[in-house]
Amino acid sequence: MNVEIETKSTTYAGLFGYIENGTLRNLGVWLVPEGIEVSSTDTGIIFAGGLAGAVTGTASNTPAGIQNCYVEGEGNIAVRSTDNTIRIHVGGIVGAAMTGTCIITHCYTTVDVEAEVDSRSIIHIGGIAGYSSDISYSYATGNVKVKERKKGKM
């Protein structure tokens, strides 16, 4: 899979961009050398992951989840913010597993996750998920890197 996005607004990047009240099961993704790359040139929020940009479980009787899934390959997941991006959520499986009930279990990833950001950005980055409250029986073997660009004054 190869995804390349240049954006000026809120962006969800991955095999699935945004999942609400759904579950991914028994799914694998192979990233080609180009991988997933999201570049932002203005204020916004970026959610990027190998399987999904974001997953949310808003219904109390229907938990969302990612179960028995993986992301492998020769590519990586990279986010580059060239200016004022407010928030970045990036992970090997999912960028953010947000509000309500969202469970990530029995998953793995071998890809690298990286972000190059402005010093004013808020970033959540991780091997499995950039942001999540419920991860179990999962692992990541890739590298996680953040490079901060500091703006100079003349």
PDB file of C-alpha atoms in Angstrom:
ATOM      1  CA  MET A   1       0.000   0.000   0.000  1.00  0.00           C
ATOM      2  CA  ASN A   2       1.240   3.478  -0.862  1.00  0.00           C
ATOM      3  CA  VAL A   3      -0.558   6.611   0.356  1.00  0.00           C
ATOM      4  CA  GLU A   4       0.663  10.178  -0.117  1.00  0.00           C
ATOM      5  CA  ILE A   5      -1.389  13.153   1.075  1.00  0.00           C
ATOM      6  CA  GLU A   6      -0.674  16.880   1.090  1.00  0.00           C
ATOM      7  CA  THR A   7      -3.218  18.753   3.168  1.00  0.00           C
ATOM      8  CA  LYS A   8      -4.258  22.041   4.721  1.00  0.00           C
ATOM      9  CA  SER A   9      -7.010  20.656   6.982  1.00  0.00           C
ATOM     10  CA  THR A  10      -7.919  17.726   9.242  1.00  0.00           C
ATOM     11  CA  THR A  11      -6.716  14.514   7.606  1.00  0.00           C
ATOM     12  CA  TYR A  12      -7.256  10.796   8.264  1.00  0.00           C
ATOM     13  CA  ALA A  13      -4.718   8.563   6.483  1.00  0.00           C
ATOM     14  CA  GLY A  14      -4.376   4.768   6.374  1.00  0.00           C
ATOM     15  CA  LEU A  15      -6.020   1.819   4.643  1.00  0.00           C
ATOM     16  CA  PHE A  16      -9.170   3.175   6.307  1.00  0.00           C
ATOM     17  CA  GLY A  17      -9.259   6.871   7.133  1.00  0.00           C
ATOM     18  CA  TYR A  18     -11.820   6.967   9.959  1.00  0.00           C
ATOM     19  CA  ILE A  19     -13.787   4.140  11.604  1.00  0.00           C
ATOM     20  CA  GLU A  20     -16.711   4.799  13.938  1.00  0.00           C
ATOM     21  CA  ASN A  21     -18.262   1.958  15.980  1.00  0.00           C
ATOM     22  CA  GLY A  22     -16.597  -0.693  13.826  1.00  0.00           C
ATOM     23  CA  THR A  23     -14.054  -3.467  14.329  1.00  0.00           C
ATOM     24  CA  LEU A  24     -11.177  -4.557  12.094  1.00  0.00           C
ATOM     25  CA  ARG A  25     -10.369  -8.267  12.505  1.00  0.00           C
ATOM     26  CA  ASN A  26      -7.837 -10.607  10.910  1.00  0.00           C
ATOM     27  CA  LEU A  27      -6.416  -7.990   8.572  1.00  0.00           C
ATOM     28  CA  GLY A  28      -2.862  -7.470   7.362  1.00  0.00           C
ATOM     29  CA  VAL A  29      -1.279  -4.630   5.393  1.00  0.00           C
ATOM     30  CA  TRP A  30       2.032  -4.636   3.523  1.00  0.00           C
ATOM     31  CA  LEU A  31       3.546  -1.178   2.973  1.00  0.00           C
ATOM     32  CA  VAL A  32       5.524  -0.667  -0.241  1.00  0.00           C
ATOM     33  CA  PRO A  33       8.828   1.273   0.057  1.00  0.00           C
ATOM     34  CA  GLU A  34       7.016   4.621  -0.386  1.00  0.00           C
ATOM     35  CA  GLY A  35       4.803   3.815   2.620  1.00  0.00           C
ATOM     36  CA  ILE A  36       2.334   6.354   3.990  1.00  0.00           C
ATOM     37  CA  GLU A  37       3.347  10.004   3.964  1.00  0.00           C
ATOM     38  CA  VAL A  38       1.218  12.937   5.085  1.00  0.00           C
ATOM     39  CA  SER A  39       2.440  16.520   4.681  1.00  0.00           C
ATOM     40  CA  SER A  40       0.640  19.489   6.190  1.00  0.00           C
ATOM     41  CA  THR A  41       1.251  23.089   5.269  1.00  0.00           C
ATOM     42  CA  ASP A  42      -1.250  24.789   7.568  1.00  0.00           C
ATOM     43  CA  THR A  43      -3.155  24.512  10.847  1.00  0.00           C
ATOM     44  CA  GLY A  44      -5.005  21.221  11.189  1.00  0.00           C
ATOM     45  CA  ILE A  45      -5.071  17.799  12.794  1.00  0.00           C
ATOM     46  CA  ILE A  46      -3.428  14.725  11.273  1.00  0.00           C
ATOM     47  CA  PHE A  47      -4.376  11.135  12.120  1.00  0.00           C
ATOM     48  CA  ALA A  48      -2.173   8.540  10.361  1.00  0.00           C
ATOM     49  CA  GLY A  49      -1.714   4.796  10.820  1.00  0.00           C
ATOM     50  CA  GLY A  50      -1.084   1.676   8.763  1.00  0.00           C
ATOM     51  CA  LEU A  51      -4.627   0.344   9.179  1.00  0.00           C
ATOM     52  CA  ALA A  52      -6.571   3.467  10.114  1.00  0.00           C
ATOM     53  CA  GLY A  53      -6.079   7.123  10.810  1.00  0.00           C
ATOM     54  CA  ALA A  54      -8.552   7.031  13.701  1.00  0.00           C
ATOM     55  CA  VAL A  55     -10.956   4.590  15.337  1.00  0.00           C
ATOM     56  CA  THR A  56     -13.657   5.672  17.751  1.00  0.00           C
ATOM     57  CA  GLY A  57     -16.287   3.815  19.731  1.00  0.00           C
ATOM     58  CA  THR A  58     -19.122   6.200  20.539  1.00  0.00           C
ATOM     59  CA  ALA A  59     -21.873   3.666  21.240  1.00  0.00           C
ATOM     60  CA  SER A  60     -21.659   2.165  24.740  1.00  0.00           C
ATOM     61  CA  ASN A  61     -23.106  -1.160  23.569  1.00  0.00           C
ATOM     62  CA  THR A  62     -20.872  -1.373  20.469  1.00  0.00           C
ATOM     63  CA  PRO A  63     -17.179  -1.133  21.309  1.00  0.00           C
ATOM     64  CA  ALA A  64     -14.886  -0.358  18.409  1.00  0.00           C
ATOM     65  CA  GLY A  65     -11.679  -2.305  18.004  1.00  0.00           C
ATOM     66  CA  ILE A  66      -8.734  -3.640  16.089  1.00  0.00           C
ATOM     67  CA  GLN A  67      -8.139  -7.347  16.689  1.00  0.00           C
ATOM     68  CA  ASN A  68      -5.594  -9.798  15.311  1.00  0.00           C
ATOM     69  CA  CYS A  69      -4.196  -7.369  12.724  1.00  0.00           C
ATOM     70  CA  TYR A  70      -0.724  -6.416  11.501  1.00  0.00           C
ATOM     71  CA  VAL A  71       1.215  -3.885   9.433  1.00  0.00           C
ATOM     72  CA  GLU A  72       4.495  -4.969   7.804  1.00  0.00           C
ATOM     73  CA  GLY A  73       6.524  -3.895   4.824  1.00  0.00           C
ATOM     74  CA  GLU A  74       9.463  -2.003   3.431  1.00  0.00           C
ATOM     75  CA  GLY A  75       7.877   1.436   3.857  1.00  0.00           C
ATOM     76  CA  ASN A  76       7.241   3.578   6.891  1.00  0.00           C
ATOM     77  CA  ILE A  77       4.549   5.900   8.185  1.00  0.00           C
ATOM     78  CA  ALA A  78       5.724   9.519   8.081  1.00  0.00           C
ATOM     79  CA  VAL A  79       4.079  12.814   8.966  1.00  0.00           C
ATOM     80  CA  ARG A  80       5.669  16.128   8.045  1.00  0.00           C
ATOM     81  CA  SER A  81       4.318  19.428   9.253  1.00  0.00           C
ATOM     82  CA  THR A  82       5.847  22.472   7.607  1.00  0.00           C
ATOM     83  CA  ASP A  83       4.071  25.138   9.607  1.00  0.00           C
ATOM     84  CA  ASN A  84       1.364  25.406  12.261  1.00  0.00           C
ATOM     85  CA  THR A  85      -0.164  21.933  12.568  1.00  0.00           C
ATOM     86  CA  ILE A  86      -1.856  21.893  15.953  1.00  0.00           C
ATOM     87  CA  ARG A  87      -2.071  18.149  16.649  1.00  0.00           C
ATOM     88  CA  ILE A  88      -0.535  15.036  15.135  1.00  0.00           C
ATOM     89  CA  HIS A  89      -1.503  11.448  16.020  1.00  0.00           C
ATOM     90  CA  VAL A  90       0.589   8.799  14.257  1.00  0.00           C
ATOM     91  CA  GLY A  91       1.159   5.089  14.928  1.00  0.00           C
ATOM     92  CA  GLY A  92       2.076   1.849  13.194  1.00  0.00           C
ATOM     93  CA  ILE A  93      -1.437   0.392  13.467  1.00  0.00           C
ATOM     94  CA  VAL A  94      -3.639   3.443  14.126  1.00  0.00           C
ATOM     95  CA  GLY A  95      -3.063   7.153  14.613  1.00  0.00           C
ATOM     96  CA  ALA A  96      -5.587   7.435  17.448  1.00  0.00           C
ATOM     97  CA  ALA A  97      -8.052   5.108  19.137  1.00  0.00           C
ATOM     98  CA  MET A  98     -10.305   7.830  20.488  1.00  0.00           C
ATOM     99  CA  THR A  99     -13.282   8.435  22.766  1.00  0.00           C
ATOM    100  CA  GLY A 100     -15.487   5.790  24.259  1.00  0.00           C
ATOM    101  CA  THR A 101     -14.576   2.134  24.059  1.00  0.00           C
ATOM    102  CA  CYS A 102     -11.878   1.202  21.563  1.00  0.00           C
ATOM    103  CA  ILE A 103      -9.762  -1.899  22.113  1.00  0.00           C
ATOM    104  CA  ILE A 104      -6.552  -2.813  20.269  1.00  0.00           C
ATOM    105  CA  THR A 105      -5.590  -6.425  20.935  1.00  0.00           C
ATOM    106  CA  HIS A 106      -3.390  -9.173  19.433  1.00  0.00           C
ATOM    107  CA  CYS A 107      -1.816  -6.859  16.846  1.00  0.00           C
ATOM    108  CA  TYR A 108       1.738  -6.185  15.709  1.00  0.00           C
ATOM    109  CA  THR A 109       3.687  -3.909  13.419  1.00  0.00           C
ATOM    110  CA  THR A 110       7.242  -3.968  12.081  1.00  0.00           C
ATOM    111  CA  VAL A 111       7.271  -0.594  10.289  1.00  0.00           C
ATOM    112  CA  ASP A 112       9.009   2.610  11.377  1.00  0.00           C
ATOM    113  CA  VAL A 113       6.926   5.586  12.474  1.00  0.00           C
ATOM    114  CA  GLU A 114       8.325   9.091  12.158  1.00  0.00           C
ATOM    115  CA  ALA A 115       7.271  12.716  12.415  1.00  0.00           C
ATOM    116  CA  GLU A 116       8.971  15.949  11.455  1.00  0.00           C
ATOM    117  CA  VAL A 117       7.159  18.806  13.173  1.00  0.00           C
ATOM    118  CA  ASP A 118       7.187  22.479  13.996  1.00  0.00           C
ATOM    119  CA  SER A 119       8.178  23.230  17.597  1.00  0.00           C
ATOM    120  CA  ARG A 120       4.637  24.467  18.320  1.00  0.00           C
ATOM    121  CA  SER A 121       2.907  21.211  17.356  1.00  0.00           C
ATOM    122  CA  ILE A 122       1.402  18.760  19.840  1.00  0.00           C
ATOM    123  CA  ILE A 123       2.349  15.229  18.835  1.00  0.00           C
ATOM    124  CA  HIS A 124       1.276  11.767  19.951  1.00  0.00           C
ATOM    125  CA  ILE A 125       3.430   9.095  18.306  1.00  0.00           C
ATOM    126  CA  GLY A 126       3.868   5.393  19.010  1.00  0.00           C
ATOM    127  CA  GLY A 127       4.781   2.062  17.502  1.00  0.00           C
ATOM    128  CA  ILE A 128       1.214   0.702  17.821  1.00  0.00           C
ATOM    129  CA  ALA A 129      -0.875   3.862  18.294  1.00  0.00           C
ATOM    130  CA  GLY A 130      -0.181   7.545  18.657  1.00  0.00           C
ATOM    131  CA  TYR A 131      -3.003   7.828  21.177  1.00  0.00           C
ATOM    132  CA  SER A 132      -4.947   5.016  22.863  1.00  0.00           C
ATOM    133  CA  SER A 133      -6.131   3.977  26.297  1.00  0.00           C
ATOM    134  CA  ASP A 134      -6.615   0.227  25.781  1.00  0.00           C
ATOM    135  CA  ILE A 135      -3.867  -1.850  24.099  1.00  0.00           C
ATOM    136  CA  SER A 136      -3.223  -5.486  25.038  1.00  0.00           C
ATOM    137  CA  TYR A 137      -1.196  -8.415  23.685  1.00  0.00           C
ATOM    138  CA  SER A 138       0.341  -6.256  20.951  1.00  0.00           C
ATOM    139  CA  TYR A 139       3.878  -5.256  19.974  1.00  0.00           C
ATOM    140  CA  ALA A 140       5.901  -3.056  17.639  1.00  0.00           C
ATOM    141  CA  THR A 141       9.457  -3.704  16.440  1.00  0.00           C
ATOM    142  CA  GLY A 142       9.990  -0.660  14.213  1.00  0.00           C
ATOM    143  CA  ASN A 143      11.735   2.570  15.195  1.00  0.00           C
ATOM    144  CA  VAL A 144       9.804   5.608  16.426  1.00  0.00           C
ATOM    145  CA  LYS A 145      11.382   9.017  15.642  1.00  0.00           C
ATOM    146  CA  VAL A 146      10.433  12.646  16.100  1.00  0.00           C
ATOM    147  CA  LYS A 147      12.420  15.455  14.539  1.00  0.00           C
ATOM    148  CA  GLU A 148      11.565  18.951  15.692  1.00  0.00           C
ATOM    149  CA  ARG A 149      12.248  21.929  13.469  1.00  0.00           C
ATOM    150  CA  LYS A 150      12.907  25.065  15.433  1.00  0.00           C
ATOM    151  CA  LYS A 151      12.103  28.348  13.805  1.00  0.00           C
ATOM    152  CA  GLY A 152      14.787  30.991  13.933  1.00  0.00           C
ATOM    153  CA  LYS A 153      14.367  34.726  13.978  1.00  0.00           C
ATOM    154  CA  MET A 154      16.346  37.243  11.930  1.00  0.00           C
TER     155      MET A 154
END
